[in-house]
Coordinates of C-alpha atoms in Angstrom, one line a residue:
M1233 CA 99.2 80.1 71.2
A1234 CA 95.9 81.8 70.4
D1235 CA 94.0 79.1 72.4
L1236 CA 95.8 80.3 75.6
K1237 CA 94.7 83.8 75.1
Q1238 CA 91.1 82.7 74.6
L1239 CA 91.4 80.6 77.8
A1240 CA 92.5 83.7 79.7
R1241 CA 89.6 85.7 78.2
R1242 CA 87.1 83.0 79.2
I1243 CA 88.3 83.0 82.8
F1244 CA 88.0 86.8 83.0
H1245 CA 84.5 86.8 81.6
E1246 CA 83.3 84.0 83.8
T1247 CA 84.6 85.8 86.8
L1248 CA 82.7 89.0 85.8
A1249 CA 79.5 86.9 85.4
A1250 CA 79.9 85.5 88.9
I1251 CA 79.9 89.0 90.5
D1252 CA 76.3 90.2 90.7
I1253 CA 75.8 93.3 92.9
P1254 CA 72.0 93.4 93.2
L1255 CA 71.8 89.7 94.2
T1256 CA 74.7 90.2 96.7
M1257 CA 72.9 93.2 98.2
Q1258 CA 69.8 91.2 98.7
R1259 CA 71.8 88.5 100.6
K1260 CA 73.5 91.1 102.7
L1261 CA 70.4 93.1 103.7
V1262 CA 68.1 90.7 105.4
R1263 CA 64.6 92.1 106.0
E1264 CA 62.1 91.0 108.6
G1265 CA 59.1 93.2 108.3
S1266 CA 60.4 96.8 108.9
V1267 CA 63.6 95.5 110.5
L1268 CA 66.7 95.5 108.2
R1269 CA 69.7 93.4 109.3
C1270 CA 73.1 94.0 107.9
D1271 CA 75.8 91.8 109.5
E1272 CA 75.4 92.3 113.2
T1273 CA 73.4 95.5 112.9
A1274 CA 69.6 95.6 113.1
I1275 CA 67.7 98.7 112.2
D1276 CA 63.9 99.3 112.4
L1277 CA 63.0 101.5 109.4
L1278 CA 59.9 102.7 111.2
Q1279 CA 62.2 104.7 113.6
F1280 CA 63.1 107.1 110.8
E1281 CA 61.2 109.9 109.2
K1282 CA 63.3 109.8 106.0
I1283 CA 65.8 107.7 104.2
R1284 CA 68.6 109.3 102.2
V1285 CA 71.0 107.7 99.8
V1286 CA 74.5 108.7 98.5
A1287 CA 75.8 106.4 95.8
I1288 CA 79.3 107.1 94.6
G1289 CA 81.5 105.1 92.3
K1290 CA 81.6 102.9 89.2
A1291 CA 79.1 100.4 90.8
A1292 CA 76.7 103.1 92.0
H1293 CA 73.8 102.2 89.6
A1294 CA 73.9 98.5 90.4
M1295 CA 74.1 99.2 94.1
L1296 CA 71.1 101.5 93.9
D1297 CA 69.2 98.7 92.1
G1298 CA 70.1 96.3 94.9
L1299 CA 69.1 98.7 97.6
R1300 CA 65.7 99.4 96.0
T1301 CA 65.0 95.7 95.8
S1302 CA 66.1 95.1 99.4
L1303 CA 63.9 97.8 101.0
P1304 CA 60.2 97.4 101.4
R1305 CA 58.3 99.1 98.6
D1306 CA 56.4 101.4 101.0
F1307 CA 59.7 102.9 102.2
S1308 CA 60.8 105.5 99.7
F1309 CA 64.2 107.1 99.6
A1310 CA 65.8 110.2 97.9
G1311 CA 69.3 111.0 97.2
I1312 CA 72.2 111.6 94.9
A1313 CA 74.3 109.3 92.6
S1314 CA 77.5 110.1 90.8
A1315 CA 78.9 107.5 88.4
P1316 CA 80.9 107.5 85.1
V1317 CA 77.8 106.7 83.0
S1318 CA 74.1 107.3 83.0
P1319 CA 71.8 104.7 84.6
K1320 CA 69.9 102.3 82.5
N1321 CA 67.0 102.4 84.9
A1322 CA 66.7 105.7 86.9
H1323 CA 65.1 105.6 90.3
A1324 CA 62.6 108.1 91.4
G1325 CA 63.9 110.6 94.0
I1326 CA 67.6 110.2 92.9
R1327 CA 69.5 113.1 91.3
Y1328 CA 72.1 111.7 88.9
F1329 CA 75.5 113.1 87.9
I1330 CA 78.0 111.8 85.4
G1331 CA 81.2 112.5 87.2
G1332 CA 84.7 112.5 85.7
H1333 CA 87.2 109.8 86.1
P1334 CA 90.1 109.7 86.7
I1335 CA 89.9 113.6 86.7
P1336 CA 86.9 115.2 88.4
N1337 CA 84.6 117.3 86.1
E1338 CA 81.9 119.8 86.7
D1339 CA 79.4 117.1 87.6
S1340 CA 81.8 115.8 90.2
W1341 CA 82.0 119.2 91.7
N1342 CA 78.2 119.8 91.6
A1343 CA 77.4 116.4 93.0
A1344 CA 79.7 117.1 96.0
K1345 CA 77.9 120.4 96.6
D1346 CA 74.5 118.8 96.5
I1347 CA 75.5 115.9 98.7
L1348 CA 76.8 118.2 101.4
E1349 CA 73.7 120.3 101.2
M1350 CA 71.5 117.2 101.5
L1351 CA 73.5 115.8 104.4
S1352 CA 73.4 119.1 106.3
A1353 CA 69.6 118.7 106.5
C1354 CA 69.8 115.2 108.0
N1355 CA 69.0 114.8 111.7
S1356 CA 68.6 112.0 114.3
Q1357 CA 65.4 110.9 112.5
T1358 CA 67.3 110.3 109.2
L1359 CA 68.8 107.0 108.0
V1360 CA 71.5 107.5 105.4
F1361 CA 72.8 104.8 103.1
F1362 CA 76.2 105.4 101.6
L1363 CA 76.8 103.1 98.6
L1364 CA 80.5 103.3 97.8
S1365 CA 82.6 101.7 95.1
G1366 CA 85.9 102.4 93.3
G1367 CA 86.4 105.6 91.3
G1368 CA 84.7 107.7 93.9
S1369 CA 87.7 109.9 94.6
A1370 CA 87.2 111.6 91.2
L1371 CA 83.5 111.1 90.7
V1372 CA 82.7 113.4 93.7
E1373 CA 85.1 116.2 94.6
L1374 CA 85.0 119.6 96.2
S1375 CA 87.9 121.6 97.7
L1376 CA 88.0 122.1 101.5
D1377 CA 89.2 125.6 100.7
P1378 CA 86.6 127.5 98.8
L1379 CA 89.3 129.5 97.0
L1380 CA 90.5 126.4 95.2
N1381 CA 88.3 126.0 92.2
L1382 CA 87.6 123.0 90.0
A1383 CA 90.5 123.8 87.7
D1384 CA 92.9 123.8 90.6
M1385 CA 91.6 120.4 91.9
Q1386 CA 91.8 119.0 88.4
Q1387 CA 95.5 120.0 88.2
I1388 CA 96.1 118.4 91.6
H1389 CA 94.4 115.1 90.5
R1390 CA 96.5 115.1 87.3
V1391 CA 99.7 115.6 89.2
L1392 CA 98.8 112.9 91.7
I1393 CA 97.9 110.1 89.3
G1394 CA 101.0 110.7 87.2
C1395 CA 103.5 111.0 90.0
G1396 CA 104.2 107.3 90.5
A1397 CA 103.1 107.3 94.1
P1398 CA 101.1 104.3 95.4
I1399 CA 97.4 104.8 95.7
E1400 CA 97.5 104.9 99.5
A1401 CA 99.8 108.0 99.3
I1402 CA 97.7 109.6 96.6
N1403 CA 94.6 109.2 98.8
T1404 CA 96.4 110.7 101.8
V1405 CA 96.8 113.9 99.8
R1406 CA 93.3 113.8 98.4
K1407 CA 91.7 113.4 101.8
H1408 CA 93.4 116.4 103.4
I1409 CA 92.4 118.9 100.7
S1410 CA 88.8 117.7 100.0
A1411 CA 85.5 118.6 101.6
V1412 CA 84.0 115.2 101.0
K1413 CA 86.8 112.7 101.7
G1414 CA 88.6 111.3 104.8
G1415 CA 85.4 110.9 106.9
R1416 CA 84.0 114.3 106.1
L1417 CA 80.7 113.0 104.6
A1418 CA 80.1 111.2 107.9
T1419 CA 80.6 114.4 109.9
A1420 CA 78.3 116.3 107.4
A1421 CA 75.5 114.0 108.6
N1422 CA 76.7 114.0 112.2
R1423 CA 73.4 113.1 113.9
A1424 CA 72.0 110.7 111.3
T1425 CA 72.3 106.9 111.5
K1426 CA 74.6 105.9 108.7
I1427 CA 75.1 102.6 106.9
T1428 CA 77.9 102.3 104.4
L1429 CA 77.9 99.4 101.9
A1430 CA 81.0 99.0 99.9
V1431 CA 82.1 97.2 96.7
S1432 CA 85.7 97.4 97.6
D1433 CA 88.7 97.6 95.2
V1434 CA 91.2 98.1 98.1
P1435 CA 93.0 95.6 100.2
A1436 CA 91.3 94.1 103.3
G1437 CA 92.0 96.2 106.4
K1438 CA 92.3 99.4 104.3
E1439 CA 88.7 100.1 103.7
W1440 CA 89.3 103.8 104.6
A1441 CA 91.1 104.0 101.2
L1442 CA 87.9 103.1 99.2
A1443 CA 86.8 106.3 97.4
S1444 CA 89.2 108.1 99.8
G1445 CA 87.2 107.0 102.8
P1446 CA 84.3 109.6 102.9
T1447 CA 82.5 107.9 105.8
L1448 CA 85.3 106.3 107.8
P1449 CA 87.8 107.8 110.3
D1450 CA 91.1 108.8 108.5
P1451 CA 94.2 107.3 110.0
T1452 CA 96.5 109.6 108.1
T1453 CA 97.6 113.1 109.1
W1454 CA 98.6 116.4 107.6
S1455 CA 102.2 115.5 108.5
N1456 CA 101.9 112.3 106.4
M1457 CA 100.7 114.4 103.5
E1458 CA 103.6 116.8 103.7
K1459 CA 106.1 114.0 103.6
I1460 CA 104.4 112.6 100.5
L1461 CA 104.5 116.1 98.9
D1462 CA 108.3 116.2 99.5
E1463 CA 109.0 112.6 98.6
Y1464 CA 107.4 112.9 95.2
A1465 CA 108.4 116.5 94.6
L1466 CA 104.8 117.6 94.2
R1467 CA 104.8 121.1 95.8
N1468 CA 106.0 123.0 92.7
K1469 CA 103.5 121.1 90.5
F1470 CA 100.5 122.1 92.6
P1471 CA 98.5 125.3 91.8
E1472 CA 99.4 128.6 93.4
A1473 CA 96.0 128.7 95.1
F1474 CA 97.1 125.6 97.1
H1475 CA 100.2 127.3 98.4
R1476 CA 98.3 130.4 99.3
W1477 CA 95.8 128.3 101.3
V1478 CA 98.6 126.5 103.2
M1479 CA 100.3 129.8 104.0
R1480 CA 97.1 131.5 105.0
E1481 CA 95.9 129.2 107.7
A1482 CA 96.3 126.0 109.6
I1483 CA 94.6 123.3 107.6
P1484 CA 92.0 121.4 109.6
E1485 CA 92.9 117.7 110.3
T1486 CA 90.7 115.0 108.9
P1487 CA 88.1 113.4 111.3
K1488 CA 89.6 110.7 113.6
A1489 CA 88.0 107.7 115.3
D1490 CA 87.0 109.6 118.4
D1491 CA 84.7 111.9 116.4
P1492 CA 81.1 111.4 117.5
A1493 CA 79.9 111.2 113.9
F1494 CA 81.2 107.7 113.7
K1495 CA 79.4 106.4 116.7
N1496 CA 76.1 105.9 114.8
G1497 CA 77.8 104.7 111.7
H1498 CA 78.0 101.1 110.3
F1499 CA 80.3 99.9 107.6
S1500 CA 80.0 96.6 105.7
I1501 CA 81.8 95.1 102.7
L1502 CA 79.3 94.0 100.1
L1503 CA 81.9 92.6 97.7
G1504 CA 85.7 92.4 98.3
L1505 CA 88.9 90.5 97.6
D1506 CA 87.5 87.0 98.3
N1507 CA 84.5 87.6 96.1
L1508 CA 86.9 88.2 93.2
F1509 CA 89.5 85.5 93.9
H1510 CA 87.0 82.6 94.5
P1511 CA 85.1 82.8 91.2
A1512 CA 88.4 83.5 89.3
H1513 CA 90.0 80.5 90.9
G1514 CA 87.0 78.3 90.2
A1515 CA 86.8 79.5 86.5
A1516 CA 90.5 78.6 86.0
E1517 CA 90.2 75.2 87.6
G1518 CA 87.1 74.6 85.6
T1519 CA 89.2 74.8 82.4
G1520 CA 91.6 72.1 83.8
C1521 CA 94.3 74.4 85.1
I1522 CA 96.1 73.8 88.4
T1523 CA 95.6 77.2 89.9
C1524 CA 97.1 79.3 92.7
C1525 CA 96.1 82.8 93.8
D1526 CA 98.6 85.5 94.7
N1527 CA 97.8 89.0 95.9
A1528 CA 101.3 90.1 96.9
T1529 CA 101.8 92.5 94.0
D1530 CA 99.3 95.2 95.1
D1531 CA 100.8 98.7 94.5
W1532 CA 103.9 97.2 92.9
S1533 CA 105.4 98.7 89.7
V1534 CA 104.2 97.0 86.6
E1535 CA 107.8 95.8 85.9
R1536 CA 108.3 94.3 89.3
A1537 CA 104.8 92.7 89.4
A1538 CA 105.4 91.2 85.9
E1539 CA 108.7 89.6 86.9
Y1540 CA 107.3 88.3 90.2
L1541 CA 104.1 86.8 88.8
L1542 CA 105.8 85.2 85.8
A1543 CA 108.3 83.6 88.2
Q1544 CA 105.4 82.2 90.2
L1545 CA 103.9 80.8 87.0
E1546 CA 107.2 79.2 86.0
E1547 CA 107.6 77.6 89.4
L1548 CA 104.1 76.2 89.3
H1549 CA 104.8 74.9 85.8
R1550 CA 108.0 73.2 86.9
N1551 CA 106.1 71.5 89.7
N1552 CA 103.4 70.4 87.3
P1553 CA 105.2 69.8 84.0
T1554 CA 102.4 67.8 82.3
R1555 CA 99.5 70.1 83.2
R1556 CA 98.2 73.5 82.3
V1557 CA 98.8 75.9 85.2
A1558 CA 97.4 79.3 86.1
V1559 CA 98.3 82.1 88.5
I1560 CA 95.5 84.5 89.5
A1561 CA 96.4 87.9 90.9
D1562 CA 94.4 90.9 91.8
G1563 CA 95.0 94.5 93.0
E1564 CA 96.3 97.6 91.4
V1565 CA 99.8 97.9 90.0
S1566 CA 101.6 101.2 89.7
S1567 CA 102.2 102.6 86.2
P1568 CA 103.4 106.2 86.1
I1569 CA 102.3 108.2 83.1
T1570 CA 105.4 108.9 80.9
G1571 CA 103.7 109.9 77.7
N1572 CA 100.5 111.2 76.1
G1573 CA 99.4 107.8 74.7
I1574 CA 96.2 105.8 75.4
G1575 CA 96.1 103.1 78.0
G1576 CA 96.1 102.2 81.7
R1577 CA 97.9 100.1 84.2
N1578 CA 96.4 96.8 83.0
A1579 CA 97.5 97.1 79.4
A1580 CA 100.9 98.4 80.7
F1581 CA 101.3 95.3 82.8
V1582 CA 100.6 93.0 79.9
L1583 CA 103.0 95.1 77.7
S1584 CA 105.7 94.6 80.4
C1585 CA 105.3 90.9 80.0
V1586 CA 105.4 90.7 76.2
E1587 CA 109.2 90.5 75.9
K1588 CA 109.5 88.2 78.9
I1589 CA 107.1 85.6 77.5
A1590 CA 108.2 85.7 73.9
G1591 CA 108.4 82.3 72.3
K1592 CA 107.0 80.6 75.5
H1593 CA 103.7 78.7 75.9
I1594 CA 102.3 81.4 78.1
A1595 CA 99.4 83.8 78.0
V1596 CA 98.9 86.9 80.2
L1597 CA 95.7 88.9 80.7
S1598 CA 95.2 91.9 82.9
A1599 CA 91.9 93.8 83.0
G1600 CA 89.8 95.9 85.3
T1601 CA 86.5 94.5 86.6
D1602 CA 85.0 97.9 85.9
G1603 CA 85.7 97.5 82.2
I1604 CA 87.8 100.7 82.2
D1605 CA 91.6 100.9 81.9
G1606 CA 93.0 104.4 82.3
N1607 CA 92.0 106.7 79.5
S1608 CA 91.3 103.8 77.0
P1609 CA 88.0 102.3 75.9
A1610 CA 89.3 98.9 77.0
A1611 CA 89.3 96.9 80.3
G1612 CA 92.9 95.8 79.6
A1613 CA 94.8 93.5 77.3
V1614 CA 96.0 89.9 76.6
A1615 CA 99.2 88.6 75.1
D1616 CA 101.0 85.3 74.5
G1617 CA 104.4 84.1 73.3
E1618 CA 103.7 85.1 69.7
T1619 CA 102.8 88.7 70.5
L1620 CA 106.3 90.1 70.2
A1621 CA 106.8 88.6 66.8
R1622 CA 103.4 89.8 65.6
A1623 CA 104.1 93.3 66.9
H1624 CA 107.4 93.5 65.0
T1625 CA 105.7 92.3 61.8
A1626 CA 103.1 95.1 62.3
G1627 CA 105.8 97.7 62.9
L1628 CA 105.1 98.1 66.6
N1629 CA 107.7 98.5 69.3
Q1630 CA 106.6 97.4 72.7
R1631 CA 109.3 99.4 74.6
D1632 CA 108.4 102.6 72.8
A1633 CA 104.7 102.0 73.5
L1634 CA 105.4 101.5 77.2
Q1635 CA 107.5 104.7 77.3
R1636 CA 104.7 106.7 75.7
S1637 CA 102.0 105.2 77.9
D1638 CA 100.4 103.9 74.7
A1639 CA 99.7 100.3 75.6
Y1640 CA 96.1 100.3 74.4
T1641 CA 97.1 101.4 70.9
F1642 CA 99.7 98.6 70.8
F1643 CA 97.2 95.9 71.7
N1644 CA 94.3 97.3 69.7
R1645 CA 96.4 97.1 66.6
L1646 CA 97.0 93.4 67.3
D1647 CA 93.3 92.8 68.2
D1648 CA 94.4 91.9 71.7
A1649 CA 92.6 94.7 73.7
V1650 CA 90.1 93.3 76.1
I1651 CA 86.9 95.3 75.6
T1652 CA 83.8 94.9 77.7
G1653 CA 82.5 98.4 78.1
P1654 CA 81.7 99.7 81.6
T1655 CA 80.5 96.7 83.6
G1656 CA 78.7 98.5 86.4
N1657 CA 81.0 96.8 88.9
N1658 CA 84.3 97.6 90.4
L1659 CA 86.2 95.2 92.6
R1660 CA 89.8 95.0 91.6
D1661 CA 92.0 94.5 88.6
L1662 CA 92.3 90.8 87.7
R1663 CA 95.4 89.2 86.2
V1664 CA 95.4 85.8 84.7
L1665 CA 98.7 84.1 83.7
I1666 CA 98.5 80.6 82.1
A1667 CA 101.3 78.2 81.0
A1668 CA 100.8 75.1 78.9
P1669 CA 103.1 72.0 78.7
D1670 CA 104.7 71.3 75.3
A1671 CA 102.8 68.0 75.0
E1672 CA 99.4 69.8 75.1
F1673 CA 100.2 72.9 73.3
S1674 CA 99.1 71.8 69.9
S1675 CA 95.8 70.5 71.2
A1676 CA 92.7 72.4 70.1
E1677 CA 91.0 71.6 73.4
I1678 CA 90.2 74.5 75.7

């Protein structure tokens, strides 16, 4: 069955290779002299006295590289970038921060302060590029209430990511207590012309969820947030400073669509769902698999998503009994933290499949396109029908590992962790499920 695992790895790596941010940026930003076109928007760079850049997220460095290549060399820019790692090639005029993820750190805090200070100096003669990608909610953070300090916000982030709520609900809370989320960066540069370019790891139509929507109107309300606090029993887990803030004053609502700051703002998806599915589908078909794509499992629990996608794979196999078949899925599944182990939602998803595929001619891979899965050094993991037996031989218990949130340790012991290192990209998690017919299973061909 090892050949199926290698096949799944190959599909994942070919998909990563097909996603190139700087080249995509050059195709998106079409330049004619000093005029820059982005979708239906045309902007003459000569109309502006200064260009400022805010790059936030796991793809911040690659997006900066693409922007520098897309702009004329005689147009300089200055700005701030916060990413999980240092840049390989630093750009002049950019102040770099190594923000924390998934919990904000001191650099996250300082980056937010500097961004707000820079944006407050922008006027109608300023063009601001916001380069956003996944992870931005933690990589840049500052409390809306100055009496909530970094430790308070770190506690809130820890509670939120471990509460089991879907990412949309988590972001609703984040946006209402942050000085930089839910449209507040747009209002900080109220008079400036703003272009947001996004490498999106959120579903189409929910772009306001990317990095908690710092430059887009927020459709959620304080009332929505209060319902989430009650539904997931979060109030008693938040710091005392939060409760004092709520009792002390009415919390200002996040900016809505009628705010004038959004009238001179433009938003464009640089890479999104289709840009992940298309190359993954092509890579799977290129290996001879009959392939279907399914994105129905976004925000589902790992257990529910595993059952559903494996059922889809089995059905595809029944309809094509003599062919290898593959199901490609994307999005983020929900995996509440129930222990102090090492791993993230991708390895947890694969671990949920291990018992279900035992003895079958099936391989399952789940990995993040950013190369990071939770608190582990891996992007995710891969398993097949022999994994359960190999685990028992090695003295590993998959149910215990799942309960302790220790999926990475489980797969690393079996040499089945998928390790890429940070990729500099961040679309969505990718899941690859492959089934082989009995007649072909012993073949060495991949």
